[in-house]
Amino acid sequence: MIGDSKTRLCFLWLLLVCLAAGRHGVKRKSGQHGHHSHGRTVHMRSLNNSEEQVEIGDVVAPRNLSPWQVSIQDGAKNHKCSGAIVGKNWVITTAYCLSRAHLKRYRIVVGTQTLGAVSRFLKSYSIEYAIVHPHFDKPKKSNDIALIFTERSIQFNIQVKAIDLQGSPLPRDSLVMHTGWSWRKGEDKNKMRAVYHRVIPYKICLTHFDKKIRNPIEPGHLCLNVPKDSDFCLKETGGLLVHNRRLAGLSSFGTPCATGEPFIGTRISFYFDFIRTTMKGCIRCEKNTHFEARFFDL
């Protein structure tokens, strides 16, 4: 009986400890949000001198974070670059992505966040034709934008959607979410990752890069900050830069790994007339006719 009493007392004590722990909660370490993370939360000071809590360093993207993202693959199913679905037959990416492509061998893969993984939403589409910006300059990485038309219409579902375009300049000091693949080595390179960048005003970016790089910074470029102590590495072109669920840019070029130097994307709003003209006649374009590309103060 004495042994049974001790057992009951021990059980009650453990129960009280568990209830107390549940009441006060268990704090997660930085980066533990139900998915593997290499990032941590820091306070970033914006240009208007306000502080904002932002996670730096890339994390594995939560499920269905970027249903408009596609993997552009070669005939051997190797991921070459990213792109975004912008219509039932339309995908937007960088011109650099297609500059060496044998288009008939390439395919557009939708509905996956882990390359090579089996998914009931995964489908691939052949390319009927592609239109590269007529003034694309490969050495300068200027006008780095292209549109792809698929042979079959893309089937939309919960994990495959089209994204609206950012047709006007981003608010000063905006944050954009960057998603893509191949940012890490080994198996992790197949997992979609996400990271936040702050947009740097054009004139500040121009001054920063003056005499540092051979390629001039142009109004069609989108300049993005990478914190110096971030572990982010830019290893693909065509990664999506999204602001408030609108496509604001595509990753283009910059330093391969974080050194505190900004990297450059293609500014979607600057090329909106090119995009709209190219897509003229498609069903989805009717929703975007109230936008227009224009020159603006950067």
PDB file of C-alpha atoms in Angstrom:
ATOM      1  CA  MET A   1       0.000   0.000   0.000  1.00  0.00           C
ATOM      2  CA  ILE A   2       2.858   2.337   0.889  1.00  0.00           C
ATOM      3  CA  GLY A   3       4.468   1.652  -2.506  1.00  0.00           C
ATOM      4  CA  ASP A   4       1.146   2.357  -4.260  1.00  0.00           C
ATOM      5  CA  SER A   5       0.805   5.682  -2.384  1.00  0.00           C
ATOM      6  CA  LYS A   6       4.306   6.755  -3.404  1.00  0.00           C
ATOM      7  CA  THR A   7       3.561   5.820  -7.006  1.00  0.00           C
ATOM      8  CA  ARG A   8       0.350   7.885  -6.972  1.00  0.00           C
ATOM      9  CA  LEU A   9       2.153  10.876  -5.429  1.00  0.00           C
ATOM     10  CA  CYS A  10       4.909  10.709  -8.072  1.00  0.00           C
ATOM     11  CA  PHE A  11       2.305  10.524 -10.823  1.00  0.00           C
ATOM     12  CA  LEU A  12       0.420  13.553  -9.447  1.00  0.00           C
ATOM     13  CA  TRP A  13       3.670  15.523  -9.129  1.00  0.00           C
ATOM     14  CA  LEU A  14       4.612  14.792 -12.762  1.00  0.00           C
ATOM     15  CA  LEU A  15       1.095  15.738 -13.895  1.00  0.00           C
ATOM     16  CA  LEU A  16       1.334  19.101 -12.117  1.00  0.00           C
ATOM     17  CA  VAL A  17       4.739  19.781 -13.715  1.00  0.00           C
ATOM     18  CA  CYS A  18       3.354  19.018 -17.185  1.00  0.00           C
ATOM     19  CA  LEU A  19       0.312  21.237 -16.639  1.00  0.00           C
ATOM     20  CA  ALA A  20       2.525  24.091 -15.468  1.00  0.00           C
ATOM     21  CA  ALA A  21       4.763  23.734 -18.509  1.00  0.00           C
ATOM     22  CA  GLY A  22       1.742  23.770 -20.802  1.00  0.00           C
ATOM     23  CA  ARG A  23       0.353  26.896 -19.106  1.00  0.00           C
ATOM     24  CA  HIS A  24       3.544  28.895 -19.520  1.00  0.00           C
ATOM     25  CA  GLY A  25       4.350  27.506 -22.958  1.00  0.00           C
ATOM     26  CA  VAL A  26       7.632  26.331 -24.389  1.00  0.00           C
ATOM     27  CA  LYS A  27       9.671  28.902 -26.230  1.00  0.00           C
ATOM     28  CA  ARG A  28      11.014  27.859 -29.595  1.00  0.00           C
ATOM     29  CA  LYS A  29      14.526  28.646 -30.555  1.00  0.00           C
ATOM     30  CA  SER A  30      14.954  31.083 -33.420  1.00  0.00           C
ATOM     31  CA  GLY A  31      14.248  29.442 -36.740  1.00  0.00           C
ATOM     32  CA  GLN A  32      12.120  26.592 -35.347  1.00  0.00           C
ATOM     33  CA  HIS A  33       8.719  27.131 -36.925  1.00  0.00           C
ATOM     34  CA  GLY A  34       7.858  23.598 -37.963  1.00  0.00           C
ATOM     35  CA  HIS A  35      10.415  23.601 -40.768  1.00  0.00           C
ATOM     36  CA  HIS A  36      14.194  23.602 -40.945  1.00  0.00           C
ATOM     37  CA  SER A  37      15.756  27.052 -40.852  1.00  0.00           C
ATOM     38  CA  HIS A  38      19.204  28.520 -41.237  1.00  0.00           C
ATOM     39  CA  GLY A  39      17.905  31.995 -40.389  1.00  0.00           C
ATOM     40  CA  ARG A  40      17.392  34.032 -37.279  1.00  0.00           C
ATOM     41  CA  THR A  41      15.265  37.017 -36.347  1.00  0.00           C
ATOM     42  CA  VAL A  42      16.910  40.416 -36.135  1.00  0.00           C
ATOM     43  CA  HIS A  43      15.817  44.039 -35.966  1.00  0.00           C
ATOM     44  CA  MET A  44      16.471  45.833 -39.257  1.00  0.00           C
ATOM     45  CA  ARG A  45      16.472  49.621 -39.285  1.00  0.00           C
ATOM     46  CA  SER A  46      14.673  51.028 -42.307  1.00  0.00           C
ATOM     47  CA  LEU A  47      15.442  54.196 -44.214  1.00  0.00           C
ATOM     48  CA  ASN A  48      12.751  56.072 -42.279  1.00  0.00           C
ATOM     49  CA  ASN A  49      14.612  55.106 -39.076  1.00  0.00           C
ATOM     50  CA  SER A  50      11.938  52.694 -37.840  1.00  0.00           C
ATOM     51  CA  GLU A  51      12.805  49.192 -36.692  1.00  0.00           C
ATOM     52  CA  GLU A  52      11.205  46.060 -38.069  1.00  0.00           C
ATOM     53  CA  GLN A  53      11.648  42.469 -36.941  1.00  0.00           C
ATOM     54  CA  VAL A  54      12.675  40.375 -39.932  1.00  0.00           C
ATOM     55  CA  GLU A  55      14.090  36.883 -40.287  1.00  0.00           C
ATOM     56  CA  ILE A  56      17.349  36.903 -42.200  1.00  0.00           C
ATOM     57  CA  GLY A  57      18.931  33.851 -43.715  1.00  0.00           C
ATOM     58  CA  ASP A  58      16.900  31.552 -45.913  1.00  0.00           C
ATOM     59  CA  VAL A  59      14.407  28.999 -44.612  1.00  0.00           C
ATOM     60  CA  VAL A  60      12.685  26.026 -46.207  1.00  0.00           C
ATOM     61  CA  ALA A  61       9.519  27.495 -47.697  1.00  0.00           C
ATOM     62  CA  PRO A  62       6.276  26.472 -45.945  1.00  0.00           C
ATOM     63  CA  ARG A  63       3.885  24.413 -48.038  1.00  0.00           C
ATOM     64  CA  ASN A  64       1.957  26.343 -50.677  1.00  0.00           C
ATOM     65  CA  LEU A  65       3.928  29.544 -50.045  1.00  0.00           C
ATOM     66  CA  SER A  66       4.560  30.152 -53.749  1.00  0.00           C
ATOM     67  CA  PRO A  67       2.019  28.214 -55.874  1.00  0.00           C
ATOM     68  CA  TRP A  68       2.865  30.370 -58.922  1.00  0.00           C
ATOM     69  CA  GLN A  69       6.512  29.306 -58.934  1.00  0.00           C
ATOM     70  CA  VAL A  70       7.783  27.011 -61.684  1.00  0.00           C
ATOM     71  CA  SER A  71      11.005  25.119 -62.241  1.00  0.00           C
ATOM     72  CA  ILE A  72      12.368  25.493 -65.770  1.00  0.00           C
ATOM     73  CA  GLN A  73      14.199  22.238 -66.534  1.00  0.00           C
ATOM     74  CA  ASP A  74      16.279  20.823 -69.360  1.00  0.00           C
ATOM     75  CA  GLY A  75      15.739  17.491 -71.089  1.00  0.00           C
ATOM     76  CA  ALA A  76      17.607  15.658 -68.329  1.00  0.00           C
ATOM     77  CA  LYS A  77      15.233  17.131 -65.715  1.00  0.00           C
ATOM     78  CA  ASN A  78      17.933  19.396 -64.296  1.00  0.00           C
ATOM     79  CA  HIS A  79      16.648  22.614 -62.727  1.00  0.00           C
ATOM     80  CA  LYS A  80      18.014  25.570 -64.710  1.00  0.00           C
ATOM     81  CA  CYS A  81      16.125  28.540 -63.277  1.00  0.00           C
ATOM     82  CA  SER A  82      12.822  29.673 -61.792  1.00  0.00           C
ATOM     83  CA  GLY A  83       9.870  31.485 -63.305  1.00  0.00           C
ATOM     84  CA  ALA A  84       6.335  32.573 -62.426  1.00  0.00           C
ATOM     85  CA  ILE A  85       2.950  31.626 -63.856  1.00  0.00           C
ATOM     86  CA  VAL A  86       1.252  34.819 -65.046  1.00  0.00           C
ATOM     87  CA  GLY A  87      -1.485  33.349 -67.257  1.00  0.00           C
ATOM     88  CA  LYS A  88      -3.024  30.063 -68.395  1.00  0.00           C
ATOM     89  CA  ASN A  89      -0.270  29.598 -70.961  1.00  0.00           C
ATOM     90  CA  TRP A  90       2.223  32.199 -69.802  1.00  0.00           C
ATOM     91  CA  VAL A  91       5.350  31.978 -67.659  1.00  0.00           C
ATOM     92  CA  ILE A  92       7.700  34.890 -66.997  1.00  0.00           C
ATOM     93  CA  THR A  93      11.416  34.471 -66.321  1.00  0.00           C
ATOM     94  CA  THR A  94      14.747  36.133 -67.069  1.00  0.00           C
ATOM     95  CA  ALA A  95      16.117  36.367 -70.589  1.00  0.00           C
ATOM     96  CA  TYR A  96      19.410  35.002 -69.256  1.00  0.00           C
ATOM     97  CA  CYS A  97      17.600  31.783 -68.320  1.00  0.00           C
ATOM     98  CA  LEU A  98      16.736  31.154 -71.971  1.00  0.00           C
ATOM     99  CA  SER A  99      19.889  32.538 -73.571  1.00  0.00           C
ATOM    100  CA  ARG A 100      21.454  29.099 -74.041  1.00  0.00           C
ATOM    101  CA  ALA A 101      18.309  27.025 -73.995  1.00  0.00           C
ATOM    102  CA  HIS A 102      17.202  24.434 -76.517  1.00  0.00           C
ATOM    103  CA  LEU A 103      13.574  25.347 -75.980  1.00  0.00           C
ATOM    104  CA  LYS A 104      12.098  22.184 -77.454  1.00  0.00           C
ATOM    105  CA  ARG A 105      14.021  20.176 -74.861  1.00  0.00           C
ATOM    106  CA  TYR A 106      13.027  22.418 -71.972  1.00  0.00           C
ATOM    107  CA  ARG A 107       9.903  21.971 -69.889  1.00  0.00           C
ATOM    108  CA  ILE A 108       7.963  23.945 -67.307  1.00  0.00           C
ATOM    109  CA  VAL A 109       7.388  22.017 -64.068  1.00  0.00           C
ATOM    110  CA  VAL A 110       4.566  23.214 -61.793  1.00  0.00           C
ATOM    111  CA  GLY A 111       3.032  22.065 -58.510  1.00  0.00           C
ATOM    112  CA  THR A 112       6.165  21.135 -56.570  1.00  0.00           C
ATOM    113  CA  GLN A 113       8.231  22.615 -53.763  1.00  0.00           C
ATOM    114  CA  THR A 114      10.802  19.811 -53.622  1.00  0.00           C
ATOM    115  CA  LEU A 115      12.371  19.067 -56.984  1.00  0.00           C
ATOM    116  CA  GLY A 116      12.219  15.385 -57.879  1.00  0.00           C
ATOM    117  CA  ALA A 117       9.585  14.588 -55.244  1.00  0.00           C
ATOM    118  CA  VAL A 118       6.329  12.865 -56.172  1.00  0.00           C
ATOM    119  CA  SER A 119       3.224  15.045 -55.923  1.00  0.00           C
ATOM    120  CA  ARG A 120      -0.294  14.666 -57.287  1.00  0.00           C
ATOM    121  CA  PHE A 121      -0.158  18.349 -58.266  1.00  0.00           C
ATOM    122  CA  LEU A 122       3.099  18.011 -60.220  1.00  0.00           C
ATOM    123  CA  LYS A 123       2.792  18.458 -63.982  1.00  0.00           C
ATOM    124  CA  SER A 124       5.154  19.435 -66.757  1.00  0.00           C
ATOM    125  CA  TYR A 125       4.429  21.488 -69.861  1.00  0.00           C
ATOM    126  CA  SER A 126       6.345  21.779 -73.106  1.00  0.00           C
ATOM    127  CA  ILE A 127       7.264  25.192 -74.490  1.00  0.00           C
ATOM    128  CA  GLU A 128       5.606  26.318 -77.714  1.00  0.00           C
ATOM    129  CA  TYR A 129       7.634  29.513 -78.028  1.00  0.00           C
ATOM    130  CA  ALA A 130       9.427  32.150 -75.964  1.00  0.00           C
ATOM    131  CA  ILE A 131       9.838  35.898 -76.429  1.00  0.00           C
ATOM    132  CA  VAL A 132      12.999  37.500 -75.067  1.00  0.00           C
ATOM    133  CA  HIS A 133      13.082  41.276 -74.581  1.00  0.00           C
ATOM    134  CA  PRO A 134      14.404  42.679 -77.899  1.00  0.00           C
ATOM    135  CA  HIS A 135      17.004  44.818 -76.107  1.00  0.00           C
ATOM    136  CA  PHE A 136      18.333  42.152 -73.758  1.00  0.00           C
ATOM    137  CA  ASP A 137      22.053  42.710 -73.273  1.00  0.00           C
ATOM    138  CA  LYS A 138      23.628  39.588 -71.837  1.00  0.00           C
ATOM    139  CA  PRO A 139      26.986  41.083 -70.749  1.00  0.00           C
ATOM    140  CA  LYS A 140      25.259  44.034 -69.038  1.00  0.00           C
ATOM    141  CA  LYS A 141      22.311  41.954 -67.747  1.00  0.00           C
ATOM    142  CA  SER A 142      20.003  44.744 -68.898  1.00  0.00           C
ATOM    143  CA  ASN A 143      16.395  44.144 -70.030  1.00  0.00           C
ATOM    144  CA  ASP A 144      16.741  40.691 -68.482  1.00  0.00           C
ATOM    145  CA  ILE A 145      13.194  39.473 -68.997  1.00  0.00           C
ATOM    146  CA  ALA A 146      11.394  36.922 -71.184  1.00  0.00           C
ATOM    147  CA  LEU A 147       7.973  35.306 -71.561  1.00  0.00           C
ATOM    148  CA  ILE A 148       7.250  31.654 -72.303  1.00  0.00           C
ATOM    149  CA  PHE A 149       4.075  30.330 -73.951  1.00  0.00           C
ATOM    150  CA  THR A 150       3.253  26.702 -73.103  1.00  0.00           C
ATOM    151  CA  GLU A 151       1.866  24.219 -75.627  1.00  0.00           C
ATOM    152  CA  ARG A 152      -1.005  23.299 -73.289  1.00  0.00           C
ATOM    153  CA  SER A 153      -2.924  25.474 -70.868  1.00  0.00           C
ATOM    154  CA  ILE A 154      -1.684  25.185 -67.299  1.00  0.00           C
ATOM    155  CA  GLN A 155      -4.224  23.523 -64.995  1.00  0.00           C
ATOM    156  CA  PHE A 156      -4.792  25.591 -61.853  1.00  0.00           C
ATOM    157  CA  ASN A 157      -5.468  24.099 -58.419  1.00  0.00           C
ATOM    158  CA  ILE A 158      -4.638  24.755 -54.764  1.00  0.00           C
ATOM    159  CA  GLN A 159      -0.891  24.402 -55.453  1.00  0.00           C
ATOM    160  CA  VAL A 160      -0.772  25.825 -58.977  1.00  0.00           C
ATOM    161  CA  LYS A 161      -1.910  29.427 -59.448  1.00  0.00           C
ATOM    162  CA  ALA A 162      -1.085  32.541 -61.448  1.00  0.00           C
ATOM    163  CA  ILE A 163       0.354  35.598 -59.730  1.00  0.00           C
ATOM    164  CA  ASP A 164      -0.664  39.194 -60.380  1.00  0.00           C
ATOM    165  CA  LEU A 165       2.013  41.665 -61.413  1.00  0.00           C
ATOM    166  CA  GLN A 166       3.267  44.724 -59.571  1.00  0.00           C
ATOM    167  CA  GLY A 167       2.392  47.354 -62.159  1.00  0.00           C
ATOM    168  CA  SER A 168       3.440  50.413 -60.157  1.00  0.00           C
ATOM    169  CA  PRO A 169       6.598  51.399 -58.251  1.00  0.00           C
ATOM    170  CA  LEU A 170       7.103  49.718 -54.888  1.00  0.00           C
ATOM    171  CA  PRO A 171       6.662  51.893 -51.802  1.00  0.00           C
ATOM    172  CA  ARG A 172       9.934  53.266 -50.486  1.00  0.00           C
ATOM    173  CA  ASP A 173      11.809  50.865 -48.212  1.00  0.00           C
ATOM    174  CA  SER A 174       9.593  47.855 -49.092  1.00  0.00           C
ATOM    175  CA  LEU A 175      10.312  44.273 -48.103  1.00  0.00           C
ATOM    176  CA  VAL A 176      10.052  41.585 -50.777  1.00  0.00           C
ATOM    177  CA  MET A 177       9.947  37.830 -50.321  1.00  0.00           C
ATOM    178  CA  HIS A 178      12.414  35.910 -52.479  1.00  0.00           C
ATOM    179  CA  THR A 179      11.742  32.224 -53.264  1.00  0.00           C
ATOM    180  CA  GLY A 180      13.764  29.771 -55.312  1.00  0.00           C
ATOM    181  CA  TRP A 181      15.824  26.587 -55.512  1.00  0.00           C
ATOM    182  CA  SER A 182      19.507  25.560 -55.710  1.00  0.00           C
ATOM    183  CA  TRP A 183      20.564  27.909 -52.909  1.00  0.00           C
ATOM    184  CA  ARG A 184      22.382  25.136 -51.045  1.00  0.00           C
ATOM    185  CA  LYS A 185      24.421  22.029 -51.811  1.00  0.00           C
ATOM    186  CA  GLY A 186      23.381  18.398 -51.515  1.00  0.00           C
ATOM    187  CA  GLU A 187      19.779  17.353 -51.023  1.00  0.00           C
ATOM    188  CA  ASP A 188      18.814  20.788 -49.697  1.00  0.00           C
ATOM    189  CA  LYS A 189      19.285  22.314 -53.151  1.00  0.00           C
ATOM    190  CA  ASN A 190      16.041  20.610 -54.232  1.00  0.00           C
ATOM    191  CA  LYS A 191      13.952  22.288 -51.521  1.00  0.00           C
ATOM    192  CA  MET A 192      12.305  25.614 -52.238  1.00  0.00           C
ATOM    193  CA  ARG A 193      13.657  28.261 -49.896  1.00  0.00           C
ATOM    194  CA  ALA A 194      12.486  31.731 -48.929  1.00  0.00           C
ATOM    195  CA  VAL A 195      14.182  34.869 -47.642  1.00  0.00           C
ATOM    196  CA  TYR A 196      13.225  38.529 -47.198  1.00  0.00           C
ATOM    197  CA  HIS A 197      15.132  41.437 -48.750  1.00  0.00           C
ATOM    198  CA  ARG A 198      14.671  45.160 -48.341  1.00  0.00           C
ATOM    199  CA  VAL A 199      14.463  47.194 -51.553  1.00  0.00           C
ATOM    200  CA  ILE A 200      17.208  49.800 -51.918  1.00  0.00           C
ATOM    201  CA  PRO A 201      16.266  53.035 -53.744  1.00  0.00           C
ATOM    202  CA  TYR A 202      17.669  53.241 -57.262  1.00  0.00           C
ATOM    203  CA  LYS A 203      19.825  56.328 -56.670  1.00  0.00           C
ATOM    204  CA  ILE A 204      21.404  54.848 -53.534  1.00  0.00           C
ATOM    205  CA  CYS A 205      22.072  51.594 -55.382  1.00  0.00           C
ATOM    206  CA  LEU A 206      23.612  53.512 -58.273  1.00  0.00           C
ATOM    207  CA  THR A 207      25.981  55.297 -55.895  1.00  0.00           C
ATOM    208  CA  HIS A 208      26.837  52.076 -54.071  1.00  0.00           C
ATOM    209  CA  PHE A 209      27.812  50.196 -57.225  1.00  0.00           C
ATOM    210  CA  ASP A 210      29.619  53.112 -58.874  1.00  0.00           C
ATOM    211  CA  LYS A 211      32.992  51.808 -60.142  1.00  0.00           C
ATOM    212  CA  LYS A 212      32.499  48.529 -58.241  1.00  0.00           C
ATOM    213  CA  ILE A 213      31.010  46.510 -61.060  1.00  0.00           C
ATOM    214  CA  ARG A 214      31.408  46.540 -64.816  1.00  0.00           C
ATOM    215  CA  ASN A 215      27.665  46.447 -65.495  1.00  0.00           C
ATOM    216  CA  PRO A 216      25.882  49.776 -64.950  1.00  0.00           C
ATOM    217  CA  ILE A 217      22.778  49.850 -62.741  1.00  0.00           C
ATOM    218  CA  GLU A 218      19.755  50.848 -64.822  1.00  0.00           C
ATOM    219  CA  PRO A 219      16.154  51.920 -64.034  1.00  0.00           C
ATOM    220  CA  GLY A 220      14.948  48.448 -65.058  1.00  0.00           C
ATOM    221  CA  HIS A 221      16.973  46.924 -62.239  1.00  0.00           C
ATOM    222  CA  LEU A 222      15.631  46.294 -58.738  1.00  0.00           C
ATOM    223  CA  CYS A 223      18.295  46.667 -56.055  1.00  0.00           C
ATOM    224  CA  LEU A 224      17.965  44.489 -52.942  1.00  0.00           C
ATOM    225  CA  ASN A 225      19.743  44.422 -49.612  1.00  0.00           C
ATOM    226  CA  VAL A 226      21.335  41.272 -48.190  1.00  0.00           C
ATOM    227  CA  PRO A 227      22.435  41.637 -44.533  1.00  0.00           C
ATOM    228  CA  LYS A 228      26.151  40.949 -44.139  1.00  0.00           C
ATOM    229  CA  ASP A 229      25.645  38.243 -41.509  1.00  0.00           C
ATOM    230  CA  SER A 230      22.997  36.449 -43.567  1.00  0.00           C
ATOM    231  CA  ASP A 231      23.824  33.017 -45.001  1.00  0.00           C
ATOM    232  CA  PHE A 232      21.849  33.659 -48.199  1.00  0.00           C
ATOM    233  CA  CYS A 233      23.514  32.679 -51.488  1.00  0.00           C
ATOM    234  CA  LEU A 234      22.171  33.694 -54.913  1.00  0.00           C
ATOM    235  CA  LYS A 235      22.724  30.681 -57.163  1.00  0.00           C
ATOM    236  CA  GLU A 236      19.875  30.850 -59.670  1.00  0.00           C
ATOM    237  CA  THR A 237      18.273  33.342 -61.997  1.00  0.00           C
ATOM    238  CA  GLY A 238      14.529  33.917 -62.267  1.00  0.00           C
ATOM    239  CA  GLY A 239      13.819  33.567 -58.540  1.00  0.00           C
ATOM    240  CA  LEU A 240      10.584  35.323 -57.573  1.00  0.00           C
ATOM    241  CA  LEU A 241      10.591  38.640 -55.709  1.00  0.00           C
ATOM    242  CA  VAL A 242       7.086  39.119 -54.314  1.00  0.00           C
ATOM    243  CA  HIS A 243       5.517  42.093 -52.525  1.00  0.00           C
ATOM    244  CA  ASN A 244       2.007  41.694 -51.069  1.00  0.00           C
ATOM    245  CA  ARG A 245       1.365  38.646 -53.285  1.00  0.00           C
ATOM    246  CA  ARG A 246       2.297  40.512 -56.465  1.00  0.00           C
ATOM    247  CA  LEU A 247       5.346  39.756 -58.575  1.00  0.00           C
ATOM    248  CA  ALA A 248       7.678  42.730 -58.188  1.00  0.00           C
ATOM    249  CA  GLY A 249      10.843  41.281 -59.685  1.00  0.00           C
ATOM    250  CA  LEU A 250      12.998  38.355 -60.782  1.00  0.00           C
ATOM    251  CA  SER A 251      16.460  37.629 -59.387  1.00  0.00           C
ATOM    252  CA  SER A 252      19.089  38.489 -61.982  1.00  0.00           C
ATOM    253  CA  PHE A 253      22.691  38.922 -60.803  1.00  0.00           C
ATOM    254  CA  GLY A 254      24.934  39.853 -57.901  1.00  0.00           C
ATOM    255  CA  THR A 255      27.507  38.463 -55.508  1.00  0.00           C
ATOM    256  CA  PRO A 256      27.044  34.662 -55.149  1.00  0.00           C
ATOM    257  CA  CYS A 257      27.014  34.612 -51.330  1.00  0.00           C
ATOM    258  CA  ALA A 258      26.197  37.230 -48.722  1.00  0.00           C
ATOM    259  CA  THR A 259      28.985  39.757 -48.311  1.00  0.00           C
ATOM    260  CA  GLY A 260      26.812  42.714 -47.405  1.00  0.00           C
ATOM    261  CA  GLU A 261      26.684  43.718 -51.076  1.00  0.00           C
ATOM    262  CA  PRO A 262      23.237  44.236 -52.685  1.00  0.00           C
ATOM    263  CA  PHE A 263      22.090  41.984 -55.494  1.00  0.00           C
ATOM    264  CA  ILE A 264      20.063  42.917 -58.542  1.00  0.00           C
ATOM    265  CA  GLY A 265      16.698  41.797 -59.834  1.00  0.00           C
ATOM    266  CA  THR A 266      14.605  42.703 -62.876  1.00  0.00           C
ATOM    267  CA  ARG A 267      11.970  45.329 -61.984  1.00  0.00           C
ATOM    268  CA  ILE A 268       8.584  44.076 -63.241  1.00  0.00           C
ATOM    269  CA  SER A 269       6.792  47.454 -63.188  1.00  0.00           C
ATOM    270  CA  PHE A 270       9.404  48.960 -65.509  1.00  0.00           C
ATOM    271  CA  TYR A 271       8.650  46.305 -68.155  1.00  0.00           C
ATOM    272  CA  PHE A 272       4.896  46.203 -67.799  1.00  0.00           C
ATOM    273  CA  ASP A 273       4.191  47.503 -71.305  1.00  0.00           C
ATOM    274  CA  PHE A 274       6.468  44.822 -72.767  1.00  0.00           C
ATOM    275  CA  ILE A 275       4.712  42.132 -70.723  1.00  0.00           C
ATOM    276  CA  ARG A 276       1.201  43.342 -71.555  1.00  0.00           C
ATOM    277  CA  THR A 277       1.961  43.749 -75.264  1.00  0.00           C
ATOM    278  CA  THR A 278       3.495  40.277 -75.449  1.00  0.00           C
ATOM    279  CA  MET A 279       0.536  38.693 -73.691  1.00  0.00           C
ATOM    280  CA  LYS A 280      -2.054  40.629 -75.707  1.00  0.00           C
ATOM    281  CA  GLY A 281      -5.023  38.442 -76.484  1.00  0.00           C
ATOM    282  CA  CYS A 282      -4.631  36.047 -73.553  1.00  0.00           C
ATOM    283  CA  ILE A 283      -7.598  35.698 -71.178  1.00  0.00           C
ATOM    284  CA  ARG A 284      -5.830  36.725 -67.982  1.00  0.00           C
ATOM    285  CA  CYS A 285      -4.373  39.913 -69.473  1.00  0.00           C
ATOM    286  CA  GLU A 286      -7.826  41.513 -69.418  1.00  0.00           C
ATOM    287  CA  LYS A 287      -7.523  41.775 -65.620  1.00  0.00           C
ATOM    288  CA  ASN A 288      -4.322  43.780 -65.921  1.00  0.00           C
ATOM    289  CA  THR A 289      -5.313  46.457 -68.435  1.00  0.00           C
ATOM    290  CA  HIS A 290      -5.611  49.132 -65.720  1.00  0.00           C
ATOM    291  CA  PHE A 291      -1.844  48.960 -65.204  1.00  0.00           C
ATOM    292  CA  GLU A 292       0.637  50.722 -67.419  1.00  0.00           C
ATOM    293  CA  ALA A 293       4.414  50.912 -67.427  1.00  0.00           C
ATOM    294  CA  ARG A 294       5.807  54.397 -67.164  1.00  0.00           C
ATOM    295  CA  PHE A 295       8.938  56.268 -66.246  1.00  0.00           C
ATOM    296  CA  PHE A 296       8.919  57.274 -62.612  1.00  0.00           C
ATOM    297  CA  ASP A 297      11.084  58.680 -59.859  1.00  0.00           C
ATOM    298  CA  LEU A 298      13.235  55.861 -58.516  1.00  0.00           C
TER     299      LEU A 298
END
